[in-house]
Tab-separated table of C-alpha atoms and ligand atoms in Angstrom:
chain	number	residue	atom	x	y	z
Y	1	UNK	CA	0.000	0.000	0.000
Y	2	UNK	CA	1.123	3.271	-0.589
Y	3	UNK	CA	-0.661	6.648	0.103
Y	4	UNK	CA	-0.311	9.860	-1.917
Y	5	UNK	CA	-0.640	13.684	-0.778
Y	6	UNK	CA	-3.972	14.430	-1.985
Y	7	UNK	CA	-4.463	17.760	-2.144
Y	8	UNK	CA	-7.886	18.104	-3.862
Y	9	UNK	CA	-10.460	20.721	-2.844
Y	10	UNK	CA	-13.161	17.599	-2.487
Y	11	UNK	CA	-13.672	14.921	-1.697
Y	12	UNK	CA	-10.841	15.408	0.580
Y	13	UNK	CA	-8.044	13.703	2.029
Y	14	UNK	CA	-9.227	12.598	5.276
Y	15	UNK	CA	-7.568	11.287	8.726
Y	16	UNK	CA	-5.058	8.078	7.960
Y	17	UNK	CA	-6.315	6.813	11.707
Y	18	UNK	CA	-9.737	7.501	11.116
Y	19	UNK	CA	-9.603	5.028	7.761
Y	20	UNK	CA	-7.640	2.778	9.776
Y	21	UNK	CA	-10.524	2.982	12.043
Y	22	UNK	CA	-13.186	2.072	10.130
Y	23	UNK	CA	-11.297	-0.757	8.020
Y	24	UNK	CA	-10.660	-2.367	11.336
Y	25	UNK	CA	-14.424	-1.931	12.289
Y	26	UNK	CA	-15.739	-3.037	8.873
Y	27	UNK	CA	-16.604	-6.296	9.301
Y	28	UNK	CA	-17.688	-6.319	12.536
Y	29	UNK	CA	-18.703	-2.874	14.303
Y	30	UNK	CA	-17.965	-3.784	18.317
Y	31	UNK	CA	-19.096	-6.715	18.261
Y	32	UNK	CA	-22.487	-6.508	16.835
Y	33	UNK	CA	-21.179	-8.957	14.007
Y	34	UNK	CA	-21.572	-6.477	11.009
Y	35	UNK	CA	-20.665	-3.595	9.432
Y	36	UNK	CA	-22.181	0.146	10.192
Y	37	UNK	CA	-23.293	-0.238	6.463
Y	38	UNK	CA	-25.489	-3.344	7.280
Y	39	UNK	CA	-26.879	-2.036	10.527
Y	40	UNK	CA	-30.269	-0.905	10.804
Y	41	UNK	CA	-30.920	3.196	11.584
Y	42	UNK	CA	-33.186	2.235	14.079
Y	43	UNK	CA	-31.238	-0.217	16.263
Y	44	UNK	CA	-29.500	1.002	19.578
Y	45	UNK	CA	-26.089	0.551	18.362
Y	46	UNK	CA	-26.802	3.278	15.780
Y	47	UNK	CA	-28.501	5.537	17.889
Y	48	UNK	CA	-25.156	5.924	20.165
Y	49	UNK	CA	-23.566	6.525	16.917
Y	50	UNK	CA	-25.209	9.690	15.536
Y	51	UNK	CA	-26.031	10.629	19.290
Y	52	UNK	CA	-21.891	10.754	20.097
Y	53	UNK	CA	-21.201	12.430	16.555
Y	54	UNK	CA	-23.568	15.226	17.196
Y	55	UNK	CA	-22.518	15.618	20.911
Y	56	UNK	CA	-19.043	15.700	19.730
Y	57	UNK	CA	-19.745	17.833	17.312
Y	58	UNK	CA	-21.906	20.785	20.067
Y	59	UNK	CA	-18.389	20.191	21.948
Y	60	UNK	CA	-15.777	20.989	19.355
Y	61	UNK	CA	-17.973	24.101	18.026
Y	62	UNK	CA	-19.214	25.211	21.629
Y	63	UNK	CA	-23.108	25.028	19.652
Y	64	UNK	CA	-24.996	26.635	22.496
Y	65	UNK	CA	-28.348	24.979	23.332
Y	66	UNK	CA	-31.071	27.072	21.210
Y	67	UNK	CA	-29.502	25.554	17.889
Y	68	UNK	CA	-30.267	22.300	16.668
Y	69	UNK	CA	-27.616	20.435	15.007
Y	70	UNK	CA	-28.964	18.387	11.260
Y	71	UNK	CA	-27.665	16.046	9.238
Y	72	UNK	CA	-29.159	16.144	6.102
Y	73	UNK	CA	-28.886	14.496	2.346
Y	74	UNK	CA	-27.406	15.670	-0.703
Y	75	UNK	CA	-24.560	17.637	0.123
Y	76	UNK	CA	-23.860	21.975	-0.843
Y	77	UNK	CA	-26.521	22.040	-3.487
Y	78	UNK	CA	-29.505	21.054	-1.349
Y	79	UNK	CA	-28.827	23.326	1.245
Y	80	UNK	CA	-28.245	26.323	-1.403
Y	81	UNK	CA	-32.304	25.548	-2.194
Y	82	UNK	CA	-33.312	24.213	1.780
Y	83	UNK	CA	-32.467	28.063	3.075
Y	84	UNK	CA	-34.641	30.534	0.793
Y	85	UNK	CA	-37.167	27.532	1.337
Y	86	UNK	CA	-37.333	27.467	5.250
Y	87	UNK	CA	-36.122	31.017	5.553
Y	88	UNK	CA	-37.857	33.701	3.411
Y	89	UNK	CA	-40.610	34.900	5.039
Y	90	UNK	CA	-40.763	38.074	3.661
Y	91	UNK	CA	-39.838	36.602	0.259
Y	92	UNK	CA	-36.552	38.752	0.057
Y	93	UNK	CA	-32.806	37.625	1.461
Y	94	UNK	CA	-29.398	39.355	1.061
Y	95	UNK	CA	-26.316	37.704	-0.909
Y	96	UNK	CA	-22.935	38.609	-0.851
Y	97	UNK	CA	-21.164	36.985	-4.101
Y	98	UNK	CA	-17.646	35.959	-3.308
Y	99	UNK	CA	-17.114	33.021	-5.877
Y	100	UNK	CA	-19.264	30.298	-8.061
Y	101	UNK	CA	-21.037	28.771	-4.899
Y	102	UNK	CA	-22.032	32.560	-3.655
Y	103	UNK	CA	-23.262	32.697	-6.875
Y	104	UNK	CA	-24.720	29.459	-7.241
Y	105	UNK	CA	-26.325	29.878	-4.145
Y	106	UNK	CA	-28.012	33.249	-5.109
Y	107	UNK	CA	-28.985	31.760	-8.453
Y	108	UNK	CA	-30.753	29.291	-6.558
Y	109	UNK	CA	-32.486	31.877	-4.344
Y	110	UNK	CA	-34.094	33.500	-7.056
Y	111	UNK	CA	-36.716	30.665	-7.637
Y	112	UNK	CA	-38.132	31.223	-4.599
Y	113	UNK	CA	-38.047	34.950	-3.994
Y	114	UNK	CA	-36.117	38.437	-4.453
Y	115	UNK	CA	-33.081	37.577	-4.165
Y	116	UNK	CA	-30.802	40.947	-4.115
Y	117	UNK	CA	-26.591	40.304	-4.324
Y	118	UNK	CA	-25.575	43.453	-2.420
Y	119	UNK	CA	-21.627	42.974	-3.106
Y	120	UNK	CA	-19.629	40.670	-5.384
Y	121	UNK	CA	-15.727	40.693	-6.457
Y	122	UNK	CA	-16.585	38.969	-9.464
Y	123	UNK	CA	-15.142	42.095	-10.870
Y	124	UNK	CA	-11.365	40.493	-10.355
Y	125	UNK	CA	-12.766	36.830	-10.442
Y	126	UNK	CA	-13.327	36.577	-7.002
Y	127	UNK	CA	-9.684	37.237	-6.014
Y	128	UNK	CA	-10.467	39.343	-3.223
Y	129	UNK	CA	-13.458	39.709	0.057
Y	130	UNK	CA	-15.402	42.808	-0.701
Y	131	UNK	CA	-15.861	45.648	1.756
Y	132	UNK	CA	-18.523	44.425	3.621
Y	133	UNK	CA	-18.886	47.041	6.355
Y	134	UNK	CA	-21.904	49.665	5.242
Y	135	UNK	CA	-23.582	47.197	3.048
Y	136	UNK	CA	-27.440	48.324	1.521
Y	137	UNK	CA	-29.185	45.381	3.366
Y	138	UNK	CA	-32.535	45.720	1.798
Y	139	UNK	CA	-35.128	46.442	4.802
Y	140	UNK	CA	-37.179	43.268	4.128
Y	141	UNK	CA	-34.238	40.803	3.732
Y	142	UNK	CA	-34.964	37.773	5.793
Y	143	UNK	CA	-31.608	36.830	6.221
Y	144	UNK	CA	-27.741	37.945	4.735
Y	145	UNK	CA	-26.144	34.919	3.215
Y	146	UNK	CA	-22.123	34.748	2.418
Y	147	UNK	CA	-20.329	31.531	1.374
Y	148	UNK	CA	-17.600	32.093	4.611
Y	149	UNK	CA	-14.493	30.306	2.713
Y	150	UNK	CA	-14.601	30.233	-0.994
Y	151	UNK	CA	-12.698	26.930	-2.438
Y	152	UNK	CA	-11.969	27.407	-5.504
Y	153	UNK	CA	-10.385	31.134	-5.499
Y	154	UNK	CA	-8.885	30.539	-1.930
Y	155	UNK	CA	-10.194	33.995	-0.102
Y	156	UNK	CA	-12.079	33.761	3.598
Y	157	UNK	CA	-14.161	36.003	5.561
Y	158	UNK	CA	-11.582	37.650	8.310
Y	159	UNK	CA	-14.283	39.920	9.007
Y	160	UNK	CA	-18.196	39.041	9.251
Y	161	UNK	CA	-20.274	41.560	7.531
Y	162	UNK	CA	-22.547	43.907	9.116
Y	163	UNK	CA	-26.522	42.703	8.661
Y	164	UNK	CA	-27.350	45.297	9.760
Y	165	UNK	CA	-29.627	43.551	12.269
Y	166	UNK	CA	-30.410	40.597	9.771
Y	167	UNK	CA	-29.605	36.799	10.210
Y	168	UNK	CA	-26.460	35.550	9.007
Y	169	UNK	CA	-26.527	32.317	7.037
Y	170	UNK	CA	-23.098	30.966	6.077
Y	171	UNK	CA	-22.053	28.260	3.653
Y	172	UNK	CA	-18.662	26.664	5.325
Y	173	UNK	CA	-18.137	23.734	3.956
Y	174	UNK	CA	-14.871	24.066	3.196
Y	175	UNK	CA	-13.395	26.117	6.313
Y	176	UNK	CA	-15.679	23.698	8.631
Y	177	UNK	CA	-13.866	22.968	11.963
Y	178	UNK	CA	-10.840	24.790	10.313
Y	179	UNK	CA	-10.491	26.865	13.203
Y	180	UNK	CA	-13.074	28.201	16.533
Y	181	UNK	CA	-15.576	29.920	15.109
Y	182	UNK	CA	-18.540	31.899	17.704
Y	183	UNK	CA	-21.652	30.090	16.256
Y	184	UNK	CA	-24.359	32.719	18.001
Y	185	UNK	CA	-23.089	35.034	15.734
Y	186	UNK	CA	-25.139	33.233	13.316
Y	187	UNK	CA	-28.652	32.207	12.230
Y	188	UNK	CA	-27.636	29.224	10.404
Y	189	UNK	CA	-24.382	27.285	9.716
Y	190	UNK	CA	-23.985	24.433	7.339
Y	191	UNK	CA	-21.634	22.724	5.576
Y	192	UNK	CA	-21.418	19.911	3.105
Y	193	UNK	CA	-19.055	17.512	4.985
Y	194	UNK	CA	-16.800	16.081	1.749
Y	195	UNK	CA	-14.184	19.257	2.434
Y	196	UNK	CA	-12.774	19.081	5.752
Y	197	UNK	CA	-15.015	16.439	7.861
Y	198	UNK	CA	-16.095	13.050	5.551
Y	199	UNK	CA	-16.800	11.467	2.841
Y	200	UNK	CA	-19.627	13.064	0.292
Y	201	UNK	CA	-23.322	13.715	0.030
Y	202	UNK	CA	-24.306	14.437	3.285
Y	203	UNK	CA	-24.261	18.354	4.960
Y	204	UNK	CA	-24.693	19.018	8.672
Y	205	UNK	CA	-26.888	22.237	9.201
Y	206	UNK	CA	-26.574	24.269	12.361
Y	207	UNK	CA	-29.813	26.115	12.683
Y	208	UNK	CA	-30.789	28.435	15.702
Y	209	UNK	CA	-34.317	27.070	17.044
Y	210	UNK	CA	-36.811	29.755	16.013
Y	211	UNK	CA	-35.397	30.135	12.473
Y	212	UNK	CA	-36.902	26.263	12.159
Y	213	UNK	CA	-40.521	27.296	11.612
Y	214	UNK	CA	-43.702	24.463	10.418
Y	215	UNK	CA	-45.768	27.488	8.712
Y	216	UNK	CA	-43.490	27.497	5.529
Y	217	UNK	CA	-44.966	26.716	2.112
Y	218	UNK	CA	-46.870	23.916	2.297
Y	219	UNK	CA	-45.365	22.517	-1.271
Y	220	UNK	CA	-42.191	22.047	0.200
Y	221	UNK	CA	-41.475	18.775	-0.126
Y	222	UNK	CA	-41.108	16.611	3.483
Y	223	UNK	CA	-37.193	15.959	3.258
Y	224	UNK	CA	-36.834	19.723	2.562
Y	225	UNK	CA	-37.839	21.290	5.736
Y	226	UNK	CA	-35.713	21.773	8.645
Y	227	UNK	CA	-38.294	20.912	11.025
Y	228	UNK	CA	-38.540	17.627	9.671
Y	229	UNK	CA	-34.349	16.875	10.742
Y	230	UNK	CA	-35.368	18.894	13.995
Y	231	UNK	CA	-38.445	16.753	15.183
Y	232	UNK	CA	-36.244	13.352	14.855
Y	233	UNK	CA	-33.164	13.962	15.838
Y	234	UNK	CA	-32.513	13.892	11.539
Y	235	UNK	CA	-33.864	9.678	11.621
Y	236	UNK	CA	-37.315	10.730	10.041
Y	237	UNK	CA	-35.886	8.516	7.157
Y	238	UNK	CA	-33.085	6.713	6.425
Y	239	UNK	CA	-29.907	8.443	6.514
Y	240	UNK	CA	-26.671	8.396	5.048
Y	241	UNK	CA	-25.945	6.154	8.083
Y	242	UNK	CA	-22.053	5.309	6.958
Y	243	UNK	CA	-21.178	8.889	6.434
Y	244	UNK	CA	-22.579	9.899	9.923
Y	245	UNK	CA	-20.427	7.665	11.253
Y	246	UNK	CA	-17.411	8.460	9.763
Y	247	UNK	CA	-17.788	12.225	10.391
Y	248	UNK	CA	-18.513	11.566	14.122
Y	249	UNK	CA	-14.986	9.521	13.928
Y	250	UNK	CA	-13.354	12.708	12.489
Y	251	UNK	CA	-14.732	14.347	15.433
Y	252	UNK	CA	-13.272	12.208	17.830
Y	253	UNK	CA	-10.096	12.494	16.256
Y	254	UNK	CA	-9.961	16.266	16.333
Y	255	UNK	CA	-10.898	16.037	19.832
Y	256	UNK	CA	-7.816	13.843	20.516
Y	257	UNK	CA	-5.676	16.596	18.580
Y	258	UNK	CA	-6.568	19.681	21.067
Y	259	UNK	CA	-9.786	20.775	19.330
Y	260	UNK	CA	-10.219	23.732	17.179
Y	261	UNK	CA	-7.773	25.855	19.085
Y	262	UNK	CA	-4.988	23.871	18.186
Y	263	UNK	CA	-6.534	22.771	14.727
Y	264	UNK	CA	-5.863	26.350	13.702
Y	265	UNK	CA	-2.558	26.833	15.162
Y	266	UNK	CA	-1.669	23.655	12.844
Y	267	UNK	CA	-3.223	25.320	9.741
Y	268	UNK	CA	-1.657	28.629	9.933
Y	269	UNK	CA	1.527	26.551	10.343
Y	270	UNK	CA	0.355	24.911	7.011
Y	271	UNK	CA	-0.583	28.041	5.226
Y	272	UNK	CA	2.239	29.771	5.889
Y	273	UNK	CA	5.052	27.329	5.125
Y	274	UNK	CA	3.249	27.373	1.745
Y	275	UNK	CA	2.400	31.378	1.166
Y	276	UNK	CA	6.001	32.374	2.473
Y	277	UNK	CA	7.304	30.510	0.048
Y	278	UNK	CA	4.974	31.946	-2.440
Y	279	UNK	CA	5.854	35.174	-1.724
Y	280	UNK	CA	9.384	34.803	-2.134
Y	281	UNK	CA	9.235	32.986	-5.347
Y	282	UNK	CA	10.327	34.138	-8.578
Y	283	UNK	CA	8.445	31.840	-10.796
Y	284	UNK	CA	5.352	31.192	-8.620
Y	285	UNK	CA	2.409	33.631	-6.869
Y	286	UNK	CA	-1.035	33.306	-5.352
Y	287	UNK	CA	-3.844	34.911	-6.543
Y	288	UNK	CA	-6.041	35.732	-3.943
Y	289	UNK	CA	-5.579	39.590	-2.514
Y	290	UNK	CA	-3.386	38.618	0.600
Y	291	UNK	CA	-5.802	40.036	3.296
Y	292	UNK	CA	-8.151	37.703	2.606
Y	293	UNK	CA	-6.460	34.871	2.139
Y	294	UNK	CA	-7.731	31.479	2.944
Y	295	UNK	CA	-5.953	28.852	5.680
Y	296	UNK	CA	-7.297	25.938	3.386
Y	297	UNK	CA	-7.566	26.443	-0.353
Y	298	UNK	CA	-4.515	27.918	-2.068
Y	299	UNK	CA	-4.516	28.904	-5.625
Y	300	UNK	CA	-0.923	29.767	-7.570
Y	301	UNK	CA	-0.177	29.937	-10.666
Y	302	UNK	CA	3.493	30.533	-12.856
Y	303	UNK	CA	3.027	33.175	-16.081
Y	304	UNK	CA	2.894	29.988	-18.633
Y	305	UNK	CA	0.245	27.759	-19.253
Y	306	UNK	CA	2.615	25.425	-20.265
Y	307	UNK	CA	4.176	25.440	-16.975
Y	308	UNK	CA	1.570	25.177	-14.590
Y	309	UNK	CA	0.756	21.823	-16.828
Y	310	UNK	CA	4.211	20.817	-16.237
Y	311	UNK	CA	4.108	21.354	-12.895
Y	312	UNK	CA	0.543	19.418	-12.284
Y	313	UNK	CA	1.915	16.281	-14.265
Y	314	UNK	CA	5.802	16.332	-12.666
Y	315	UNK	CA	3.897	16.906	-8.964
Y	316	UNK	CA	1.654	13.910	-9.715
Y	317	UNK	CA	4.629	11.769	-10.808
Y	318	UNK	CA	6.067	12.821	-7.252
Y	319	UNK	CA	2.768	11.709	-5.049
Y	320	UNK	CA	1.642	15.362	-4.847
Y	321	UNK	CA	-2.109	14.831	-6.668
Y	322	UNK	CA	-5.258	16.946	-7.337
Y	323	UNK	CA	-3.036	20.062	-7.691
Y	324	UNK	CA	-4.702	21.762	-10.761
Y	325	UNK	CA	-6.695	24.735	-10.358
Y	326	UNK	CA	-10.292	24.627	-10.972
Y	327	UNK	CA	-11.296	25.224	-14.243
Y	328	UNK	CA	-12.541	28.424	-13.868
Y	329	UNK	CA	-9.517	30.088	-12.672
Y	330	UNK	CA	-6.500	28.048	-14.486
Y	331	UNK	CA	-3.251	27.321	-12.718
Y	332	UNK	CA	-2.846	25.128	-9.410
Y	333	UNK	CA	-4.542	24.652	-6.084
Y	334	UNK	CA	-3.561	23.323	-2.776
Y	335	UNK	CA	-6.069	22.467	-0.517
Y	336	UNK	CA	-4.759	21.896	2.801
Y	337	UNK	CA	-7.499	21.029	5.065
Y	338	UNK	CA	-7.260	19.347	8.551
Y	339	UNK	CA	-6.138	16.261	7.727
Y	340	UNK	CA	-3.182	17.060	5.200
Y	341	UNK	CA	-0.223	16.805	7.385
Y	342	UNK	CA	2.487	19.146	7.928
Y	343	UNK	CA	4.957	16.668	5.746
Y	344	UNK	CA	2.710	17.321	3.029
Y	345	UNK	CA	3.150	20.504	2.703
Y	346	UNK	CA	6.955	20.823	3.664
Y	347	UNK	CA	6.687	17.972	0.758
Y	348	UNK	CA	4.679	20.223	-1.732
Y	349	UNK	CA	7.244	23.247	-1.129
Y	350	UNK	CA	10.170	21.660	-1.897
Y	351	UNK	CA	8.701	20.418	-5.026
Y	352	UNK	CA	7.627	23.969	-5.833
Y	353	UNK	CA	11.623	24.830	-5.319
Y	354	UNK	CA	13.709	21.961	-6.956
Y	355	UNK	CA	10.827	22.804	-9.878
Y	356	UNK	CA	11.619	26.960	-9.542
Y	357	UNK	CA	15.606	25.932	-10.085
Y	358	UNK	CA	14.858	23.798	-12.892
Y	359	UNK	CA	12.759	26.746	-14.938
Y	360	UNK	CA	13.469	29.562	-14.173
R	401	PLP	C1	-17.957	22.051	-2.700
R	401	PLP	C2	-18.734	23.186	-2.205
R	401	PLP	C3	-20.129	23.271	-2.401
R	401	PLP	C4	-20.911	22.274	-3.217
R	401	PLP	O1	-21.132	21.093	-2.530
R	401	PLP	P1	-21.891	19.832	-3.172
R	401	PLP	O2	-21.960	18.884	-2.038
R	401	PLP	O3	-21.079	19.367	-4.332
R	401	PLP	O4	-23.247	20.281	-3.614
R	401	PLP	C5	-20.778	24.351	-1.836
R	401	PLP	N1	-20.116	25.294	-1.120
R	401	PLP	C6	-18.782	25.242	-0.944
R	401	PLP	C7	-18.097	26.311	-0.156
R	401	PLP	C8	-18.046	24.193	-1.464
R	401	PLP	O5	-16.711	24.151	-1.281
C-alpha cells in the first residue's frame, strides 16, 4: 500500500487513523457482528452513533443549546435551495457573491423569492473579500447569506459583515472545523461535509431554534424542511448512516488533537510554510488579494500555461495529486485542510523549489 498527498479541494483527504478505524471496524462494528453499512438506523447501536457524533460535534464548536444540530442528504446544493425555502418569510434575502457557490447559491435563491446580491468581487474573479462594512441590506431581507471560505479562489471572511440587524446564514463547507468559530453570531451554519469532515453527500446544518418554523410553504417537499431533521433527531428517514459515522470519527479524532484551538494553530503553520514561500518565489504567486487569504484552499499559478501543466503532471509523478486549479480560474490549487499533514506541505514546497531551479 502506498498513500499519496492528496491535495484536492473535495472529496478530501481525510484522517489516515480515522480510515484505519473504520477498516478495522468493517466487518464487525464492536461486536455486533456487522458492518455500520449493514446495521439498521433504528437499532440502539446506531442511535449511540449519531447521538456521540452530534454531541461531539456541540463540543468541538461550543453550539450553544437554542440551535439544533442536522444532518441532512445531498450535500452543498440542497442546502443552497433548503435556506430561501425554510427562511424567506418576507420573500426577500441578502447575498454577498464571493465566488461560483455565492453565486450558485443566489442563483438558486431566485426561484423562490427576491433575491438581491448586495456585493460581489466577481469584478477580479473573485480574487479578493469585498468591503462588507456599510452594506445596503434591503429592509425586508430575511436573512444575509455569504459563502464564509470560498474553495476554488482561496479567499475567507476575516471579518463578518454587518446585517445590519439581519440573520447571518453561512455556507462553510470548506473552512468547517478549520479553526473556533462563535456560532451565536449566526442564524444558520452548514456545511457539506466532503471538504474538511467526511466522505460526500451528506451536509450538517446548524440552525438556531426559532429560524426552524412548520408554517413554511406547504409545497415544500417533506425531506426539505428543517423541522422535519429537527423533530427526529434527523432519523425521520433513512440516513446516510455510513457517512454519519465516519464524520462523528473525524470528530473524535480532532478532539484527541486539542480541538479547534490547536486545529488552527496547525493550519496557519500549514498556510504559511506554503504562502512564504509563495511570496518569495520568482516563478510562482497566489492569486487571492493577501488580506483575505484562505488557511485551506490555495490557488498559484506561474506566467505559462505550459508550466503550470508541467508542474501538475511532474507533482503527480512525485505523489503530490489533485493540484490543478479549478477550471474556472486556471493554474494550481492546494487544498490543505485538517487532515493534510504538515509533511505534506513541507513535501509540496520543496517540489515547488527543486521545480523553480529547474525553470526559471
Ligand atoms: C464544494 C462546495 C459546495 C458544493 O457542494 P456539493 O456537495 O457538491 O453540492 C458548496 N459550497 C462550498 C463552499 C463548497 O466548497
Amino acid at each position: 500500500m502506498s498513500r499519496v498527498y492528496n491535495f484536492s479541494a473535495g472529496p478530501a483527504v481525510m484522517p489516515e487513523e480515522v480510515l484505519e478505524e473504520a477498516a478495522a471496524e468493517m466487518l464487525d462494528y464492536q461486536g455486533t457482528g456487522m458492518s455500520v453499512m449493514e446495521m439498521s438506523h433504528r437499532s440502539a447501536a446506531y442511535q449511540k452513533i449519531i447521538d456521540e457524533a452530534e454531541a461531539d460535534l456541540r463540543d468541538l464548536m461550543n453550539i450553544p443549546d437554542n440551535y439544533k444540530v442536522l444532518f441532512i442528504q445531498g450535500g452543498g446544493h440542497v442546502q443552497f435551495a433548503m435556506v430561501p425555502m425554510n427562511l424567506m418569510k418576507n420573500g426577500t434575502a441578502d447575498y454577498i457573491i464571493t465566488g461560483q457557490w455565492a453565486k450558485k447559491a443566489w442563483q438558486e435563491a431566485q426561484k423562490y423569492g427576491k433575491a438581491n446580491a448586495i456585493a460581489s468581487s466577481q469584478d477580479q474573479t473573485f480574487s479578493y473579500i469585498p468591503d462588507v462594512s456599510d452594506l445596503p441590506v434591503d429592509p425586508d431581507a430575511d436573512y444575509v447569506y455569504i459563502c464564509m471560505n470560498n474553495t476554488i479562489y482561496g479567499t475567507v471572511f476575516h471579518e463578518l459583515p454587518d446585517t445590519k440587524g439581519k440573520d447571518l446564514v453561512a455556507d462553510i463547507s470548506s473552512c468547517f472545523l478549520s479553526e473556533p468559530l462563535d456560532v451565536s453570531k449566526f442564524g444558520i451554519l452548514w456545511g457539506g461535509v466532503q471538504k474538511n469532515v467526511g466522505p460526500a453527500g451528506l451536509a450538517i446544518a446548524i440552525v438556531r431554534e426559532d429560524l426552524i418554523r412548520e408554517d413554511i410553504d406547504e409545497k415544500v417537499p417533506t425531506m426539505l424542511k428543517y423541522s422535519t431533521y429537527a423533530n427526529s433527531g434527523s432519523l425521520y428517514n433513512t440516513p446516510p448512516t455510513y457517512n454519519i459515522y465516519m464524520c462523528g470519527k473525524v470528530f473524535k479524532w480532532l478532539k484527541k488533537q486539542g480541538g479547534l484551538e490547536e486545529m488552527k494553530k496547525r493550519n496557519e503553520e500549514k498556510a504559511a510554510l506554503l504562502y512564504d514561500f509563495l511570496d518569495s518565489s520568482r516563478l510562482f504567486h497566489g492569486t487571492a488579494r493577501k488580506c483575505d487569504r484562505s488557511l485551506m484552499n490555495v490557488p498559484f499559478v506561474t506566467d505559462s500555461d505550459e508550466l503550470n501543466a508541467l508542474f501538475v503532471k511532474e507533482a503527480t509523478e512525485a505523489g503530490l495529486l489533485n493540484l490543478k486549479g479549478h477550471r474556472s480560474v486556471g493554474g494550481m490549487r492546494a487544498s490543505i485542510y485538517n487532515a493534510m499533514p504538515v509533511e505534506g506541505v513541507r513535501a509540496l514546497v520543496d517540489f515547488m523549489k527543486d521545480f523553480e531551479e529547474k525553470h526559471s
